[in-house]
Coordinates of C-alpha atoms in Angstrom, one line a residue:
Chain A
M3 CA 40.6 -8.7 -26.4
K4 CA 37.5 -9.2 -28.7
Y5 CA 36.4 -12.3 -26.9
I6 CA 36.6 -10.5 -23.5
Q7 CA 34.3 -7.9 -25.1
I8 CA 31.8 -10.3 -26.3
T9 CA 31.8 -12.0 -23.0
L10 CA 31.1 -8.8 -20.9
V11 CA 28.3 -7.9 -23.2
A12 CA 26.9 -11.4 -23.0
F13 CA 27.1 -11.3 -19.3
S14 CA 25.5 -8.0 -19.1
A15 CA 22.7 -9.0 -21.1
L16 CA 22.4 -12.3 -19.3
T17 CA 22.3 -10.3 -15.9
W18 CA 19.9 -7.8 -17.3
L19 CA 17.5 -10.6 -18.4
I20 CA 17.6 -12.4 -15.2
A21 CA 17.2 -9.1 -13.1
S22 CA 14.2 -7.7 -15.1
P23 CA 11.5 -10.0 -14.0
S24 CA 12.6 -9.7 -10.3
M25 CA 12.9 -6.0 -10.6
A26 CA 9.5 -5.7 -12.1
H27 CA 8.1 -7.9 -9.4
S28 CA 9.8 -5.6 -6.9
N29 CA 8.2 -2.4 -8.5
E30 CA 4.8 -4.2 -8.6
S31 CA 5.1 -5.2 -4.8
S32 CA 6.2 -1.9 -3.9
S33 CA 3.3 0.0 -5.6
H34 CA 0.5 -2.3 -4.7
R35 CA -1.0 -3.3 -1.5
T36 CA 0.2 -6.8 0.0
Y37 CA -2.4 -8.9 1.9
P38 CA -1.6 -11.3 4.8
K39 CA -2.9 -14.9 4.3
D40 CA -6.5 -15.7 5.4
S41 CA -7.3 -12.1 5.2
G42 CA -10.7 -12.6 3.5
A43 CA -9.3 -10.9 0.6
E44 CA -10.4 -14.0 -1.4
T45 CA -13.8 -13.9 -0.7
E46 CA -16.3 -12.0 -3.3
P47 CA -16.9 -8.9 -1.3
G48 CA -13.2 -9.0 -0.1
K49 CA -12.1 -8.9 -3.7
V50 CA -14.3 -5.9 -4.1
V51 CA -12.4 -4.2 -1.4
T52 CA -9.1 -5.2 -3.0
Q53 CA -10.1 -4.2 -6.4
F54 CA -11.4 -0.9 -4.9
H55 CA -7.9 0.0 -3.4
K56 CA -6.4 -1.4 -6.5
A57 CA -8.5 1.3 -8.6
I58 CA -7.4 4.1 -6.1
K59 CA -3.9 3.3 -6.3
R60 CA -3.8 3.2 -10.2
G61 CA -6.0 6.3 -10.6
N62 CA -8.7 4.2 -12.1
K63 CA -11.6 6.6 -11.3
K64 CA -14.3 4.7 -13.3
K65 CA -13.5 1.2 -11.9
A66 CA -13.4 2.8 -8.2
R67 CA -16.7 4.6 -8.8
Y68 CA -18.3 1.5 -10.2
L69 CA -17.5 -0.5 -6.9
L70 CA -19.2 1.9 -4.7
D71 CA -23.0 2.3 -4.3
D72 CA -24.6 5.3 -5.6
N73 CA -25.5 6.3 -2.1
V74 CA -22.3 5.3 -0.4
L75 CA -21.7 7.2 2.9
I76 CA -17.9 7.9 3.4
F77 CA -16.4 9.1 6.6
E78 CA -12.9 10.3 6.1
G79 CA -10.9 12.5 8.7
G80 CA -13.8 13.9 10.5
R81 CA -15.5 14.8 7.0
V82 CA -18.4 13.0 5.4
E83 CA -19.3 12.5 1.7
K84 CA -22.6 11.3 0.9
S85 CA -22.9 9.7 -2.6
A86 CA -20.5 8.1 -4.7
D87 CA -20.5 11.0 -7.3
E88 CA -19.6 13.3 -4.5
Y89 CA -16.7 11.3 -3.5
S90 CA -15.7 10.5 -7.0
N91 CA -15.6 14.3 -7.9
H92 CA -13.8 15.4 -4.8
H93 CA -11.9 13.4 -2.3
M94 CA -11.3 10.5 -4.6
L95 CA -8.7 12.3 -6.9
S96 CA -6.7 13.4 -3.9
D97 CA -6.9 10.0 -2.4
M98 CA -5.6 8.6 -5.7
K99 CA -2.8 11.1 -5.8
Y100 CA -1.9 10.3 -2.0
A101 CA -2.1 6.5 -2.5
S102 CA -0.1 6.4 -5.7
K103 CA 3.0 7.7 -3.8
L104 CA 2.9 5.4 -1.0
H105 CA 3.7 1.8 -0.4
T106 CA 0.7 0.2 1.8
E107 CA 1.0 -2.9 3.6
V108 CA -2.0 -4.5 5.0
L109 CA -1.4 -5.4 8.6
E110 CA -4.9 -7.0 9.2
H111 CA -7.8 -7.7 7.0
K112 CA -11.0 -9.4 8.0
V113 CA -13.9 -9.8 5.9
T114 CA -17.2 -11.3 7.5
L115 CA -20.0 -12.5 5.2
V116 CA -23.5 -12.5 6.4
G117 CA -25.9 -13.5 3.5
D118 CA -26.1 -10.7 1.1
M119 CA -24.1 -8.4 3.2
A120 CA -20.4 -8.3 4.5
Y121 CA -18.1 -6.0 6.5
S122 CA -14.5 -5.5 6.2
V123 CA -12.2 -4.3 8.7
S124 CA -8.6 -3.6 8.0
R125 CA -5.6 -2.0 9.3
T126 CA -2.7 -0.8 7.2
K127 CA 0.7 0.8 7.2
S128 CA 1.5 3.3 4.7
T129 CA 5.0 4.5 4.2
G130 CA 6.6 7.1 1.4
Q131 CA 6.8 10.7 0.7
S132 CA 3.9 12.9 -0.2
K133 CA 4.1 16.8 -0.6
G134 CA 7.6 16.8 0.8
R135 CA 6.7 14.9 4.1
F136 CA 7.9 11.5 5.0
I137 CA 4.6 9.4 5.6
N138 CA 4.7 6.6 8.1
K139 CA 1.1 6.1 9.5
E140 CA -1.3 3.2 10.4
G141 CA -4.8 3.5 9.0
M142 CA -7.9 2.1 10.0
E143 CA -11.0 1.0 7.5
S144 CA -14.3 -0.3 8.1
M145 CA -16.7 -1.1 5.3
V146 CA -20.1 -2.4 4.7
L147 CA -20.7 -4.1 1.5
L148 CA -24.3 -5.1 0.1
K149 CA -24.9 -7.4 -2.6
K150 CA -27.6 -5.9 -5.0
G151 CA -28.8 -7.3 -8.2
G152 CA -26.0 -9.9 -8.0
R153 CA -23.2 -7.4 -7.7
W154 CA -21.3 -6.4 -4.5
K155 CA -21.1 -2.7 -3.9
I156 CA -19.5 -0.8 -1.0
S157 CA -22.2 1.1 0.8
H158 CA -20.3 2.6 3.6
I159 CA -16.6 3.4 4.4
H160 CA -15.0 4.7 7.6
W161 CA -11.4 5.7 7.4
S162 CA -9.2 7.0 10.3
N163 CA -5.5 7.3 11.0
Chain B
M8 CA -67.3 -11.3 -9.7
Y9 CA -68.1 -11.3 -6.0
K10 CA -65.4 -14.1 -5.7
Y11 CA -62.6 -12.1 -7.3
I12 CA -63.6 -8.9 -5.1
T13 CA -63.4 -11.0 -1.9
A14 CA -60.0 -12.5 -3.0
L15 CA -58.6 -8.9 -3.9
L16 CA -59.9 -7.7 -0.5
V17 CA -58.2 -10.8 1.4
L18 CA -55.1 -10.2 -0.5
T19 CA -54.9 -6.5 0.3
L20 CA -55.6 -7.1 3.8
S21 CA -53.1 -9.8 4.2
F22 CA -50.4 -7.5 2.5
S23 CA -51.1 -4.6 4.8
I24 CA -51.1 -6.8 8.0
A25 CA -47.7 -8.2 6.9
A26 CA -46.4 -4.6 6.1
H27 CA -47.7 -3.5 9.6
D28 CA -45.9 -6.5 11.1
D29 CA -42.6 -5.5 9.4
K30 CA -42.9 -1.9 10.4
D31 CA -43.6 -3.0 14.2
H32 CA -40.8 -5.3 13.9
S33 CA -38.5 -2.7 12.4
N34 CA -39.5 -0.2 15.2
K35 CA -38.9 -2.7 17.8
D36 CA -35.4 -3.4 16.6
K37 CA -34.6 0.3 15.8
K38 CA -35.6 1.1 19.5
A39 CA -33.4 -1.8 20.8
I40 CA -30.5 -0.5 19.0
I41 CA -31.0 3.0 20.2
K42 CA -31.2 1.8 23.5
I43 CA -27.8 0.1 23.0
I44 CA -26.3 3.1 21.6
S45 CA -27.5 5.1 24.6
S46 CA -26.1 2.6 27.0
I47 CA -22.7 3.1 25.1
K48 CA -22.8 6.6 25.8
Y49 CA -23.5 6.1 29.5
G50 CA -20.9 3.4 29.7
W51 CA -18.2 6.0 28.1
E52 CA -19.2 8.8 30.4
N53 CA -19.2 7.0 33.6
G54 CA -16.4 4.6 33.0
D55 CA -19.0 1.7 33.4
S56 CA -18.0 -1.7 31.6
L57 CA -21.5 -3.1 32.2
P58 CA -23.1 -1.6 29.0
F59 CA -20.3 -2.9 26.9
R60 CA -20.2 -6.5 28.4
R61 CA -23.8 -6.7 28.2
N62 CA -24.2 -5.5 24.5
F63 CA -20.9 -6.3 22.7
L64 CA -20.4 -9.6 21.2
D65 CA -17.1 -11.0 22.8
F66 CA -15.5 -13.1 19.8
K67 CA -12.1 -13.7 18.7
G68 CA -11.3 -11.1 16.2
A69 CA -13.3 -8.4 17.5
R70 CA -11.9 -5.0 16.5
Y71 CA -13.2 -1.7 18.1
I72 CA -11.6 1.4 16.4
E73 CA -11.3 4.7 18.4
G74 CA -9.5 7.7 16.8
G75 CA -7.1 5.9 14.6
G76 CA -6.2 3.2 17.1
Q77 CA -7.9 -0.1 17.7
N78 CA -8.7 -2.1 20.6
V79 CA -8.2 -6.1 20.2
G80 CA -11.2 -7.7 21.7
L81 CA -13.9 -6.7 24.2
D82 CA -11.7 -7.0 27.2
S83 CA -9.2 -4.6 25.5
L84 CA -11.9 -1.8 24.9
V85 CA -13.1 -2.3 28.5
E86 CA -10.1 -2.6 30.6
D87 CA -7.6 -0.5 28.4
H88 CA -9.9 2.2 27.7
V89 CA -13.3 2.7 28.9
V90 CA -12.5 2.1 32.8
P91 CA -9.2 3.9 33.0
E92 CA -10.8 6.8 31.2
K93 CA -13.1 7.4 34.4
D94 CA -9.8 8.3 36.4
A95 CA -7.9 9.9 33.7
L96 CA -10.8 12.3 32.8
E97 CA -12.3 14.9 35.1
Y98 CA -15.2 14.8 33.0
L99 CA -16.4 13.4 29.6
K100 CA -19.5 14.2 27.8
L101 CA -20.3 12.2 24.7
N102 CA -23.2 13.0 22.4
F103 CA -24.5 10.9 19.4
S104 CA -26.7 12.7 17.1
E105 CA -28.2 12.3 13.8
I106 CA -28.6 8.4 14.2
E107 CA -29.4 6.6 11.1
I108 CA -30.0 2.8 11.3
H109 CA -30.0 0.5 8.3
F110 CA -31.2 -3.2 8.6
E111 CA -29.8 -5.8 6.1
G112 CA -30.5 -9.3 5.1
E113 CA -33.6 -11.2 4.3
D114 CA -34.2 -11.8 8.0
K115 CA -33.0 -8.2 8.9
S116 CA -30.3 -9.8 11.3
F117 CA -27.6 -7.3 10.4
A118 CA -27.8 -3.7 11.2
W119 CA -25.3 -0.7 10.6
A120 CA -25.8 2.6 12.3
I121 CA -23.9 5.8 11.9
A122 CA -24.1 8.8 13.9
D123 CA -22.6 12.4 14.3
T124 CA -20.4 12.5 17.6
R125 CA -19.5 15.4 19.8
V126 CA -17.3 14.6 22.7
K127 CA -15.9 17.0 25.3
G128 CA -13.8 16.3 28.3
K129 CA -11.0 17.5 30.7
V130 CA -7.7 15.6 31.3
N131 CA -6.9 15.3 35.0
K132 CA -3.2 15.2 34.6
N133 CA -2.6 18.6 32.9
G134 CA -6.0 20.3 32.6
H135 CA -6.3 19.9 29.0
E136 CA -9.9 20.4 27.8
F137 CA -11.0 18.9 24.4
D138 CA -13.9 19.4 22.2
K139 CA -14.2 17.4 19.1
T140 CA -16.7 16.5 16.5
G141 CA -16.8 13.6 14.4
F142 CA -18.6 10.3 13.1
Q143 CA -19.3 6.8 14.5
T144 CA -20.0 3.7 13.0
F145 CA -21.7 0.7 14.5
L146 CA -22.3 -2.8 13.3
F147 CA -24.8 -5.0 14.7
R148 CA -25.8 -8.6 14.5
K149 CA -29.1 -10.2 15.9
I150 CA -28.2 -13.4 17.6
N151 CA -30.9 -15.4 19.7
G152 CA -33.4 -12.5 19.2
A153 CA -30.9 -10.0 20.8
W154 CA -28.7 -7.4 19.0
N155 CA -25.1 -7.5 19.5
V156 CA -22.3 -4.8 18.8
V157 CA -19.8 -6.8 16.4
H158 CA -17.7 -3.7 15.5
T159 CA -17.4 0.0 16.2
H160 CA -15.4 2.7 14.5
S161 CA -15.0 6.3 15.7
S162 CA -13.1 9.3 14.5
S163 CA -13.1 12.9 15.3
R164 CA -11.2 16.0 15.1
N165 CA -11.1 19.4 17.1
K166 CA -14.2 21.4 16.8
K167 CA -13.7 24.5 14.6

């Protein structure tokens, strides 16, 4: 009987050990954006785009603000925000809250580099629940990025869905 | 002493000529882009594909985003959207205002323009009239001396 108990405990522990990494991975993938191959996300400005989304998703206001040009112009849902400070003190917070609750899959993402500027166009699908509503939406994003002082910054964002 | 003064004058003059050239160049480019934006307005309002065929760069991967949906490639934009709207709508009025144009790159061969938009129209099928305000983003590249639209994104909501 004692052997059976020991075997069961050992088996449970083994199962937990094996399952843990895959569970952790599964949680990670459901809480982060996934990118298709050859999306352009691997380029320098592409990394800025992915880091920005990661910062929004994780609620990292400092990082998200850092990746924006001071004079960034953001069009979102028929509204405009005309500086990084304006955005980070207003809509960024609700965007973070919203993004943290959704799983976002990047359906298309293309980054085009032209010297010290780049533009990024992407289409995403977000699913999940927010404010008691089930969300299943496609979103469109256009971004203009400029390299200033050796660093890529986001100068313009246009979001629509 | 005279040598230094002459050298300084020549230097100042050459800088001002260069700045003048840059300004002329920038004005010329600005006018060219405004002209394209005006022709796009005409194209939408009249269901005319020509302004799009003439000014948009047709390339694999081109994306033109309209109100949350996207047109994949120039043919899709023109054939599925611009031309059919002529028959679907009794009228369409599109207005771009507050146009801002930014030139980028050492050779200023990339430009992005933003504008406020107002779009009004009437649907033939059900008589529904709409009046929306929103924003437009245009991306341009200068290729062989001519500006080409490489991406557009527009979004709007009902006017309050």
